[in-house]
Structure formats: C-alpha cells, structure tokens
Amino acid sequence: MTTPRINVSARLLDLTRNLSSITELETYLHALLSAAKELTGSASASLLEYDETAKEFFFNSMLWFQGDQVRSARVPVQGSVAGWVFLYGKPVVIDDVATDKRHYKKIDELAGFTTKSILGVPVIVGERTIAVLEVFNKLEPYTNEDIWIAETISALIAASLQTNSLEKNIQATQDEARELEQMKNEFIAIASHELRTPLGLILGHATFLKELLNEADYQEQVDTIIRNATKLKEIIENLTSVDNYESGSALLKSRKVSVERIIEDVAISFSDMAKKKNIALRTETQPSQELLVDIDGGKIAIVLSNLVKNALTFTNEKGQVVIRGEQHPEYVKVTVQDNGIGIPTSDLNRIFDRFYQVESHLTRKHGGMGLGLSVAKVMVEMHGGRIWAESKEGEGSLFSFLLPVRKTQPLPQTPFKT
Ligand code: ADP
C-alpha cells in the first residue's frame, strides 16, 4: 500500500516547520520516527547514533521496543546494517534479512522480534554520517519513494541533532563565561579588599611623615609616595565601584545638582594636563542653563573626569577637546569630543567592558587598566541614564551620556549599542 503523495508532502512540511520550534529533542525525534514508519508503510523504525568514543551504535530513539535491555544495547559497525550504511554513507534496502549476513541478529534475540526487511539511510551532518535511520518490516518491498521519504526525514533528524548539539555548546560556553565572570568578580573583591588596608596605612604614614619633615629633599620623595599611593587608591576605588553596583550595594546620594558646575569643575581640574600636552580644552554650555538634575554629583564628576582624561590621553599635541552640556525637556546631555586617534569600529561596542583596552596592554603607551569607561557606564546607568560612543579612526571620538530629569523617564534611543 502506498501513501498518497500529497499526504506525504503535507506531513513532511509539517515536520519541517516544527524543526524551528523544537523544545524537546526526544519528542521531535519520536515524531520523525513515527512519520518514517507510517509514510513508508513499515512496521517500525529506529535511530542508531554513532558513539565516536566507543566506535559502535546506540539506540537514540526507537518506536518498537521500550525495554531497557534493548535501549541499552550496542550495535557494532562490523556485521550490522547500520554499520554498512555508516561506512558507505548511502541507503540500503534488504528485502529478506534472513539471507543477508549484514543484519545484526542479537537485537532480534534480545527483543524477541523478527526483522524481515530493512531500509537504512545515513543521517549526515556536513560530510559526516553521525547516525543511521532504519525502518523495517514493510509488507511489500521497499520502493525508491520510500528511500526518498527516509532520506528527507533523515535530513530533518540531522538538523535537529545538529541544532541540539550547537545549543548544548552555546549553553556550555555561556556557563563557562558566567563561571569565569564570577571568578573574576571574586578575585577583584578579595584583591581590592586585601589591598585597601595596607594602602591606607602607607598613605596615612606618608602623610604623617610629610608633616614632620622639613628638608625639601625628602619632601619630594614623600610626595612621590603619596601621589602614587593615591593613584593606587583610585584604581582600587574604580574596581570596587563597578563591583558595588553589580552587587547592588552602591547607594546614590542624589540631590539637585548643576551639571554645568560639574563641567566647569572637571575642565579646571584637567587644565594642567591639557596645557602640558598643548591641547585646547573648552567647555560649551548655554549661559542661561544650569542643567539641573537629580543626581549624585560626585559620581557624575567621576564619569566626566574619566571621559575627559581619555580624550586628553588619546589626542595628540595641538589637538582639541570640547565638553558640551545641553538641557532637553526630559534629559540633560553631556558630550566630550576630541580630534584624537579615534577608535576602530570593531572595538567600539567593547570599550565599555571591564578591562577592555583597544591596544594590547603589552604594547600600549598609556597607563590605565581598561576600567574608566566601565565605571562611567555603571555610574550613568545607576542614574537611569545611557552612555555611548561614536568614533572614526584617525579623526576623533565623541562620547555622550544622557541623564534623565526624572529617573523613571524613558530616554530616547541612542544610535549606538554600548
Ligand atoms: P583606560 O583607563 O585603560 O584608558 P577606559 O575604560 O577608560 O580604560 O578606556 C578603554 C579603552 O577605550 C582605552 O584603553 C582606549 O583604547 C579606548 N578609548 C577610550 N576613550 C578614548 C578616546 N577618547 N579616544 C580613543 N580611544 C579611547
């Protein structure tokens, strides 16, 4: 009895559509085996998957026997129909199994079942056969159409097994990345905690010594100790401020603050650095606007300082850096623009990641730990704001951030992913 072609196509189409929404691989494979059985008019079907390590087959799915004995049975490559299909990579039809040596009789014995005829097709992924689909015991001989049906279903099996293995790989990679991130966070938390106490002592004692010393010679040495210990303290604070936010423990001390004031203060604090590099550092705000928002002024000053410091660091002599502030009805926008070295497009959405630096730390000329922008991002987002960068290599960069006037206010979409 042959199944009408229209039914075959409809059923195969249905199975193909379901491929994209598999949630349970086992159920889907079962549906495919049922279709293979019914559409070829066979008594049953099984899927034998090749185990690369053991170099033999195991039953991945079967319709005909649910007993553990057969479920856990193994089928060798030599002396089995599955092995033949696997080795030759093409379909096989055996109408009378009794007269063919390729059939592995042990499974029949285990299941108390007699295989009379078999159609086996390879399940191929890329160029590799990874499993064999078998349908068996059709009352009439298997036809070319049966082979075509079995091969179509085998292609769906290949796609579902492949998808499943890719999903498993993605899951494993994500788990691994999460674990590494966790280890990194723990390491940072422990290291910064352990460093803070001795550093506090160094700074405290060095400051005390500075007060005791009169001789100008020693003052310079002590100043160097204090300056560098303060630098280390800043690094540790940067590390922990990201960590604090992530663990949700950072508390904002928000009140109405003039962003215009912050812009001016930050510009003044960087004027020496700008002068040393012969860079024109300018601010542009509208005189009538104070840019008042409810923020933690200290944190936003850190954000702006990190952006300005980078702009000055990555801009060559005689360049220019402009800090702008704009009041909008729903938000305040601050930008830092430079005409420095710029950032390659491929790095643009990674620069806000913790420890990310465009240049390798082995070859880079500048200091830093790749923390400034991640700290800025965390701090802006703490305020319900958004930060992003636009840049062209060799022409300069434009860093922008928005601070909502009211924290619950949705902000306009930004052009770049951060
Ligand atoms: P770091 O403190 O190491 O500079 P950041 O997180 O502040 O770390 O910045 C990450 C990286 O982004 C920098 O190392 C630099 O490669 C790049 N970058 C940041 N700002 C600029 C800029 N204005 N111009 C060019 N590159 C920049």
Short mmCIF file of C-alpha atoms and ligand atoms in Angstrom, two decimals:
data_model
loop_
_atom_site.label_atom_id
_atom_site.label_comp_id
_atom_site.label_asym_id
_atom_site.label_seq_id
_atom_site.Cartn_x
_atom_site.Cartn_y
_atom_site.Cartn_z
CA MET A 1 0.00 0.00 0.00
CA THR A 2 1.46 3.37 -0.94
CA THR A 3 0.67 6.63 0.88
CA PRO A 4 -0.76 9.33 -1.44
CA ARG A 5 2.00 11.77 -2.42
CA ILE A 6 0.01 14.79 -1.26
CA ASN A 7 -0.22 13.36 2.30
CA VAL A 8 3.49 12.62 2.31
CA SER A 9 4.38 16.16 1.32
CA ALA A 10 1.96 17.70 3.84
CA ARG A 11 3.33 15.58 6.65
CA LEU A 12 6.96 16.31 5.76
CA LEU A 13 6.20 20.02 5.50
CA ASP A 14 4.61 19.94 8.92
CA LEU A 15 7.64 18.22 10.43
CA THR A 16 9.97 20.71 8.75
CA ARG A 17 8.02 23.64 10.19
CA ASN A 18 8.22 22.13 13.65
CA LEU A 19 12.00 21.92 13.36
CA SER A 20 12.39 25.59 14.21
CA SER A 21 10.41 25.27 17.42
CA ILE A 22 11.80 22.07 18.95
CA THR A 23 11.77 22.29 22.70
CA GLU A 24 12.13 18.57 23.39
CA LEU A 25 14.53 16.78 21.11
CA GLU A 26 13.32 13.35 22.21
CA THR A 27 9.69 14.15 21.36
CA TYR A 28 10.63 15.55 17.99
CA LEU A 29 12.76 12.53 17.09
CA HIS A 30 9.90 10.31 18.11
CA ALA A 31 7.58 12.26 15.79
CA LEU A 32 10.10 11.87 12.96
CA LEU A 33 10.39 8.12 13.51
CA SER A 34 6.60 7.77 13.57
CA ALA A 35 6.39 9.67 10.29
CA ALA A 36 9.14 7.49 8.77
CA LYS A 37 7.29 4.37 9.86
CA GLU A 38 3.87 5.47 8.63
CA LEU A 39 4.90 7.14 5.38
CA THR A 40 6.99 4.14 4.27
CA GLY A 41 4.31 1.65 5.43
CA SER A 42 6.81 -0.03 7.78
CA ALA A 43 6.09 -1.90 10.99
CA SER A 44 8.56 0.19 12.99
CA ALA A 45 11.62 2.46 12.98
CA SER A 46 14.73 3.23 15.00
CA LEU A 47 17.52 5.75 15.09
CA LEU A 48 21.01 4.44 15.80
CA GLU A 49 23.53 7.09 16.71
CA TYR A 50 27.25 6.54 16.33
CA ASP A 51 29.29 6.81 19.51
CA GLU A 52 32.69 8.24 18.46
CA THR A 53 34.42 7.07 21.61
CA ALA A 54 33.11 3.50 21.80
CA LYS A 55 33.06 3.17 17.96
CA GLU A 56 29.65 1.49 17.98
CA PHE A 57 25.99 2.45 17.75
CA PHE A 58 23.43 3.03 20.47
CA PHE A 59 19.68 3.46 20.12
CA ASN A 60 18.97 7.16 20.34
CA SER A 61 15.29 6.67 19.65
CA MET A 62 13.07 3.71 18.75
CA LEU A 63 9.41 3.05 18.30
CA TRP A 64 9.32 -0.67 18.58
CA PHE A 65 10.65 -1.61 21.96
CA GLN A 66 10.80 0.27 25.19
CA GLY A 67 12.57 -2.34 27.35
CA ASP A 68 15.85 -1.34 28.99
CA GLN A 69 17.67 -4.37 27.62
CA VAL A 70 17.32 -3.17 24.05
CA ARG A 71 17.51 0.52 24.94
CA SER A 72 20.96 -0.02 26.39
CA ALA A 73 22.07 -2.48 23.71
CA ARG A 74 25.02 -1.61 21.50
CA VAL A 75 25.35 -2.40 17.79
CA PRO A 76 28.81 -2.92 16.25
CA VAL A 77 29.93 -1.32 12.98
CA GLN A 78 31.07 -4.64 11.54
CA GLY A 79 28.25 -7.11 10.91
CA SER A 80 25.32 -4.71 11.13
CA VAL A 81 23.13 -2.90 8.58
CA ALA A 82 23.72 0.37 10.44
CA GLY A 83 27.50 -0.24 10.15
CA TRP A 84 27.21 -0.83 6.40
CA VAL A 85 25.20 2.39 5.88
CA PHE A 86 27.64 4.25 8.12
CA LEU A 87 30.73 3.01 6.24
CA TYR A 88 29.34 3.51 2.73
CA GLY A 89 27.33 6.66 3.52
CA LYS A 90 24.40 5.59 1.34
CA PRO A 91 20.96 3.95 1.73
CA VAL A 92 20.48 0.22 1.74
CA VAL A 93 17.39 -1.91 1.20
CA ILE A 94 17.34 -5.54 2.32
CA ASP A 95 14.10 -7.26 1.41
CA ASP A 96 14.95 -10.57 3.01
CA VAL A 97 17.09 -10.17 6.08
CA ALA A 98 17.29 -13.95 6.63
CA THR A 99 19.51 -14.33 3.58
CA ASP A 100 21.73 -11.31 4.27
CA LYS A 101 24.74 -11.50 6.57
CA ARG A 102 24.72 -7.75 7.33
CA HIS A 103 21.88 -7.93 9.82
CA TYR A 104 22.89 -7.93 13.50
CA LYS A 105 20.68 -10.70 14.86
CA LYS A 106 21.45 -10.16 18.54
CA ILE A 107 18.96 -7.30 18.82
CA ASP A 108 16.16 -9.52 17.49
CA GLU A 109 17.08 -12.13 20.09
CA LEU A 110 17.08 -9.55 22.89
CA ALA A 111 13.73 -8.12 21.82
CA GLY A 112 12.10 -11.41 20.85
CA PHE A 113 11.34 -9.92 17.47
CA THR A 114 11.98 -10.98 13.88
CA THR A 115 13.32 -8.45 11.43
CA LYS A 116 12.29 -9.43 7.91
CA SER A 117 13.15 -6.43 5.77
CA ILE A 118 15.08 -3.19 6.39
CA LEU A 119 15.56 0.17 4.76
CA GLY A 120 18.51 2.07 6.27
CA VAL A 121 19.62 5.61 5.39
CA PRO A 122 22.53 7.66 6.73
CA VAL A 123 21.96 10.75 8.87
CA ILE A 124 24.56 13.15 7.52
CA VAL A 125 25.86 16.38 9.02
CA GLY A 126 28.23 18.18 6.68
CA GLU A 127 30.18 15.31 5.14
CA ARG A 128 29.95 13.06 8.15
CA THR A 129 27.48 10.27 8.89
CA ILE A 130 26.54 10.63 12.53
CA ALA A 131 23.62 8.19 12.77
CA VAL A 132 21.52 5.74 10.80
CA LEU A 133 17.74 5.79 10.40
CA GLU A 134 16.20 2.35 9.93
CA VAL A 135 12.63 1.41 9.06
CA PHE A 136 11.73 -2.22 8.84
CA ASN A 137 9.21 -4.95 8.08
CA LYS A 138 7.15 -3.43 5.31
CA LEU A 139 4.77 -5.98 3.88
CA GLU A 140 5.72 -5.18 0.27
CA PRO A 141 9.26 -4.47 -0.99
CA TYR A 142 10.70 -1.00 -0.23
CA THR A 143 10.46 1.40 -3.19
CA ASN A 144 12.53 4.36 -4.36
CA GLU A 145 9.87 6.63 -2.94
CA ASP A 146 10.37 5.01 0.50
CA ILE A 147 14.09 5.72 0.20
CA TRP A 148 13.32 9.35 -0.70
CA ILE A 149 10.97 9.69 2.31
CA ALA A 150 13.50 8.13 4.67
CA GLU A 151 16.28 10.39 3.34
CA THR A 152 14.11 13.50 3.77
CA ILE A 153 13.31 12.53 7.34
CA SER A 154 16.97 11.72 7.96
CA ALA A 155 17.85 15.28 6.86
CA LEU A 156 15.42 16.59 9.49
CA ILE A 157 16.98 14.30 12.08
CA ALA A 158 20.44 15.63 11.14
CA ALA A 159 19.25 19.22 11.50
CA SER A 160 17.64 18.58 14.88
CA LEU A 161 20.68 16.71 16.26
CA GLN A 162 22.97 19.43 14.99
CA THR A 163 20.81 22.21 16.47
CA ASN A 164 20.73 20.36 19.76
CA SER A 165 24.48 19.94 19.85
CA LEU A 166 25.01 23.62 18.95
CA GLU A 167 22.60 24.66 21.68
CA LYS A 168 24.48 22.48 24.15
CA ASN A 169 27.76 24.08 23.08
CA ILE A 170 26.31 27.57 23.47
CA GLN A 171 24.95 26.67 26.87
CA ALA A 172 28.30 25.22 27.96
CA THR A 173 30.15 28.30 26.70
CA GLN A 174 27.71 30.61 28.48
CA ASP A 175 28.06 28.61 31.70
CA GLU A 176 31.83 28.77 31.39
CA ALA A 177 31.74 32.54 30.74
CA ARG A 178 29.46 33.04 33.74
CA GLU A 179 31.79 31.00 35.91
CA LEU A 180 34.83 32.99 34.74
CA GLU A 181 32.99 36.25 35.33
CA GLN A 182 32.14 35.07 38.83
CA MET A 183 35.77 34.11 39.49
CA LYS A 184 36.91 37.47 38.16
CA ASN A 185 34.45 39.29 40.42
CA GLU A 186 35.53 37.28 43.44
CA PHE A 187 39.16 37.88 42.67
CA ILE A 188 38.58 41.63 42.32
CA ALA A 189 36.58 41.76 45.54
CA ILE A 190 39.24 39.87 47.51
CA ALA A 191 42.23 41.63 45.95
CA SER A 192 40.81 45.11 46.45
CA HIS A 193 39.78 44.32 49.98
CA GLU A 194 43.25 42.99 50.81
CA LEU A 195 44.99 45.95 49.17
CA ARG A 196 42.90 48.64 50.79
CA THR A 197 44.18 48.21 54.37
CA PRO A 198 47.96 48.27 53.71
CA LEU A 199 47.48 51.09 51.24
CA GLY A 200 45.56 53.11 53.81
CA LEU A 201 48.48 52.61 56.19
CA ILE A 202 51.07 53.69 53.60
CA LEU A 203 49.09 56.82 52.80
CA GLY A 204 48.43 57.64 56.43
CA HIS A 205 52.06 57.24 57.49
CA ALA A 206 53.45 59.03 54.43
CA THR A 207 51.16 61.99 55.11
CA PHE A 208 52.27 61.99 58.74
CA LEU A 209 55.94 61.90 57.66
CA LYS A 210 55.36 64.78 55.24
CA GLU A 211 54.17 66.91 58.12
CA LEU A 212 57.23 66.00 60.22
CA LEU A 213 59.83 66.55 57.52
CA ASN A 214 61.30 69.94 56.86
CA GLU A 215 64.01 69.19 54.36
CA ALA A 216 62.93 69.87 50.81
CA ASP A 217 64.85 66.80 49.51
CA TYR A 218 62.80 64.32 51.44
CA GLN A 219 59.57 66.21 50.76
CA GLU A 220 59.88 65.28 47.10
CA GLN A 221 60.32 61.57 47.89
CA VAL A 222 57.42 61.57 50.31
CA ASP A 223 55.26 63.42 47.77
CA THR A 224 56.07 60.72 45.22
CA ILE A 225 54.97 58.04 47.69
CA ILE A 226 51.74 59.91 48.43
CA ARG A 227 51.00 60.62 44.77
CA ASN A 228 51.48 57.02 43.70
CA ALA A 229 49.68 55.56 46.67
CA THR A 230 46.76 57.89 45.87
CA LYS A 231 46.83 56.62 42.28
CA LEU A 232 46.65 53.04 43.56
CA LYS A 233 43.76 54.03 45.81
CA GLU A 234 41.90 55.44 42.80
CA ILE A 235 42.42 52.20 40.89
CA ILE A 236 41.02 50.20 43.79
CA GLU A 237 38.08 52.56 44.11
CA ASN A 238 37.38 52.18 40.42
CA LEU A 239 37.46 48.41 40.77
CA THR A 240 35.12 48.38 43.72
CA SER A 241 32.68 50.93 42.36
CA VAL A 242 31.93 48.59 39.46
CA ASP A 243 31.71 45.70 41.84
CA ASN A 244 29.43 47.55 44.24
CA TYR A 245 26.97 48.43 41.57
CA GLU A 246 26.86 44.91 40.25
CA SER A 247 26.12 43.53 43.67
CA GLY A 248 23.51 46.27 44.09
CA SER A 249 25.08 47.74 47.18
CA ALA A 250 26.02 51.15 45.82
CA LEU A 251 23.76 53.84 47.14
CA LEU A 252 23.29 57.06 45.27
CA LYS A 253 23.42 60.27 47.21
CA SER A 254 21.11 62.14 44.83
CA ARG A 255 20.09 65.78 45.06
CA LYS A 256 19.51 68.65 42.62
CA VAL A 257 22.89 69.38 41.12
CA SER A 258 24.04 71.70 38.36
CA VAL A 259 25.75 69.66 35.65
CA GLU A 260 27.06 72.96 34.29
CA ARG A 261 29.04 73.36 37.55
CA ILE A 262 30.43 69.83 37.23
CA ILE A 263 31.51 70.51 33.65
CA GLU A 264 33.36 73.67 34.69
CA ASP A 265 34.99 71.99 37.72
CA VAL A 266 36.17 68.99 35.71
CA ALA A 267 37.54 71.26 32.96
CA ILE A 268 39.52 73.22 35.57
CA SER A 269 40.88 70.06 37.15
CA PHE A 270 42.23 68.91 33.76
CA SER A 271 43.57 72.27 32.60
CA ASP A 272 47.15 71.44 33.65
CA MET A 273 47.12 68.11 31.82
CA ALA A 274 45.70 69.84 28.71
CA LYS A 275 48.31 72.61 28.89
CA LYS A 276 51.15 70.09 29.21
CA LYS A 277 50.01 68.38 26.01
CA ASN A 278 49.24 71.67 24.30
CA ILE A 279 45.62 70.63 23.81
CA ALA A 280 42.82 73.21 23.73
CA LEU A 281 40.28 72.11 26.35
CA ARG A 282 37.00 74.04 26.04
CA THR A 283 33.53 73.89 27.56
CA GLU A 284 30.33 74.86 25.76
CA THR A 285 27.13 75.37 27.69
CA GLN A 286 24.28 77.82 27.18
CA PRO A 287 24.67 80.66 29.67
CA SER A 288 21.06 80.61 30.79
CA GLN A 289 21.11 76.91 31.59
CA GLU A 290 22.30 75.41 34.82
CA LEU A 291 21.48 71.90 33.64
CA LEU A 292 19.83 70.95 36.92
CA VAL A 293 19.15 67.25 37.53
CA ASP A 294 18.67 64.97 40.48
CA ILE A 295 21.98 63.13 40.59
CA ASP A 296 24.86 62.08 42.76
CA GLY A 297 27.20 64.90 41.73
CA GLY A 298 30.33 63.07 42.92
CA LYS A 299 29.60 60.10 40.69
CA ILE A 300 28.78 62.16 37.61
CA ALA A 301 32.01 64.12 38.16
CA ILE A 302 33.87 60.78 38.05
CA VAL A 303 32.07 59.89 34.79
CA LEU A 304 33.00 63.17 33.15
CA SER A 305 36.57 63.05 34.50
CA ASN A 306 37.07 59.58 33.04
CA LEU A 307 35.84 60.75 29.63
CA VAL A 308 37.92 63.92 29.65
CA LYS A 309 41.01 62.08 30.85
CA ASN A 310 40.66 59.61 27.97
CA ALA A 311 40.03 62.40 25.46
CA LEU A 312 43.24 64.12 26.56
CA THR A 313 45.19 60.87 26.70
CA PHE A 314 44.21 59.74 23.20
CA THR A 315 44.58 63.13 21.49
CA ASN A 316 47.91 64.29 20.13
CA GLU A 317 49.60 67.62 20.82
CA LYS A 318 47.78 70.69 19.45
CA GLY A 319 44.52 68.80 19.33
CA GLN A 320 41.29 69.90 20.92
CA VAL A 321 38.78 68.56 23.41
CA VAL A 322 35.33 70.08 23.89
CA ILE A 323 32.93 69.34 26.74
CA ARG A 324 29.33 70.29 25.97
CA GLY A 325 26.21 70.31 28.11
CA GLU A 326 22.67 70.65 26.74
CA GLN A 327 19.34 70.87 28.51
CA HIS A 328 16.46 68.94 26.92
CA PRO A 329 12.93 68.73 28.36
CA GLU A 330 13.41 65.14 29.53
CA TYR A 331 17.13 64.87 30.00
CA VAL A 332 20.50 66.58 30.20
CA LYS A 333 23.02 65.60 27.57
CA VAL A 334 26.76 65.82 28.09
CA THR A 335 29.30 65.14 25.36
CA VAL A 336 33.08 65.00 25.25
CA GLN A 337 34.50 65.40 21.78
CA ASP A 338 38.13 65.08 20.74
CA ASN A 339 40.02 65.07 17.46
CA GLY A 340 42.40 62.36 18.63
CA ILE A 341 43.34 58.90 17.39
CA GLY A 342 39.76 57.58 17.33
CA ILE A 343 38.55 54.03 17.98
CA PRO A 344 38.25 51.26 15.37
CA THR A 345 34.59 50.37 14.67
CA SER A 346 35.22 46.76 15.69
CA ASP A 347 36.21 47.88 19.21
CA LEU A 348 33.52 50.48 19.66
CA ASN A 349 30.95 48.39 21.48
CA ARG A 350 33.52 46.65 23.65
CA ILE A 351 35.29 49.69 25.14
CA PHE A 352 32.68 49.87 27.91
CA ASP A 353 33.54 46.31 29.03
CA ARG A 354 35.56 45.97 32.14
CA PHE A 355 39.34 45.75 31.44
CA TYR A 356 38.87 46.28 27.72
CA GLN A 357 41.55 48.31 26.00
CA VAL A 358 41.95 48.84 22.28
CA GLU A 359 45.72 48.48 22.39
CA SER A 360 47.21 45.38 23.91
CA HIS A 361 48.42 46.12 27.43
CA LEU A 362 51.83 44.79 26.38
CA THR A 363 52.36 47.37 23.66
CA ARG A 364 50.32 50.30 24.90
CA LYS A 365 51.98 53.59 25.64
CA HIS A 366 49.32 54.85 28.06
CA GLY A 367 48.60 53.76 31.59
CA GLY A 368 45.16 52.66 32.74
CA MET A 369 43.50 49.36 33.36
CA GLY A 370 40.56 49.50 30.98
CA LEU A 371 38.26 50.45 33.84
CA GLY A 372 37.44 54.13 33.27
CA LEU A 373 34.66 53.60 30.74
CA SER A 374 33.11 50.63 32.53
CA VAL A 375 32.96 52.71 35.69
CA ALA A 376 31.40 55.58 33.70
CA LYS A 377 28.80 53.24 32.19
CA VAL A 378 27.88 51.75 35.56
CA MET A 379 27.54 55.19 37.12
CA VAL A 380 25.45 56.64 34.31
CA GLU A 381 23.17 53.58 34.32
CA MET A 382 22.80 53.84 38.10
CA HIS A 383 21.09 57.18 37.37
CA GLY A 384 18.78 55.61 34.79
CA GLY A 385 20.91 57.21 32.08
CA ARG A 386 22.63 56.00 28.95
CA ILE A 387 26.16 56.34 27.60
CA TRP A 388 27.61 55.61 24.17
CA ALA A 389 30.49 56.42 21.86
CA GLU A 390 30.84 57.37 18.24
CA SER A 391 34.24 57.46 16.62
CA LYS A 392 36.23 57.38 13.42
CA GLU A 393 39.77 56.07 13.48
CA GLY A 394 42.26 58.85 12.88
CA GLU A 395 39.61 61.58 13.18
CA GLY A 396 38.45 61.54 16.78
CA SER A 397 35.77 60.38 19.17
CA LEU A 398 32.52 61.66 20.60
CA PHE A 399 31.37 60.27 23.94
CA SER A 400 27.84 61.17 25.03
CA PHE A 401 25.72 60.48 28.06
CA LEU A 402 22.15 61.33 28.98
CA LEU A 403 20.81 61.85 32.48
CA PRO A 404 17.03 61.79 32.83
CA VAL A 405 15.40 64.74 34.57
CA ARG A 406 13.09 62.27 36.30
CA LYS A 407 14.54 58.83 36.96
CA THR A 408 11.51 56.93 35.66
CA GLN A 409 11.54 58.83 32.39
CA PRO A 410 12.23 56.70 29.30
CA LEU A 411 15.19 58.10 27.37
CA PRO A 412 15.35 58.46 23.59
CA GLN A 413 17.03 55.59 21.76
CA THR A 414 20.76 56.10 21.30
CA PRO A 415 22.32 55.45 17.92
CA PHE A 416 24.96 53.05 19.15
CA LYS A 417 24.99 49.96 21.27
CA THR A 418 27.05 50.27 24.44
P1 ADP B 1 41.77 53.01 30.34
O1 ADP B 1 41.67 53.63 31.68
O2 ADP B 1 42.69 51.86 30.28
O3 ADP B 1 42.03 54.01 29.26
P2 ADP B 1 38.97 53.02 29.64
O4 ADP B 1 37.90 52.08 30.05
O5 ADP B 1 38.84 54.41 30.10
O6 ADP B 1 40.33 52.37 30.07
O7 ADP B 1 39.03 53.03 28.06
C1 ADP B 1 39.09 51.80 27.37
C2 ADP B 1 39.81 51.96 26.06
O8 ADP B 1 39.00 52.70 25.15
C3 ADP B 1 41.10 52.76 26.16
O9 ADP B 1 42.18 51.92 26.55
C4 ADP B 1 41.27 53.25 24.73
O10 ADP B 1 41.86 52.25 23.94
C5 ADP B 1 39.83 53.47 24.28
N1 ADP B 1 39.41 54.89 24.41
C6 ADP B 1 38.67 55.43 25.39
N2 ADP B 1 38.45 56.74 25.17
C7 ADP B 1 39.07 57.03 24.01
C8 ADP B 1 39.22 58.22 23.21
N3 ADP B 1 38.66 59.39 23.58
N4 ADP B 1 39.91 58.12 22.06
C9 ADP B 1 40.47 56.95 21.66
N5 ADP B 1 40.38 55.82 22.36
C10 ADP B 1 39.70 55.83 23.52
#
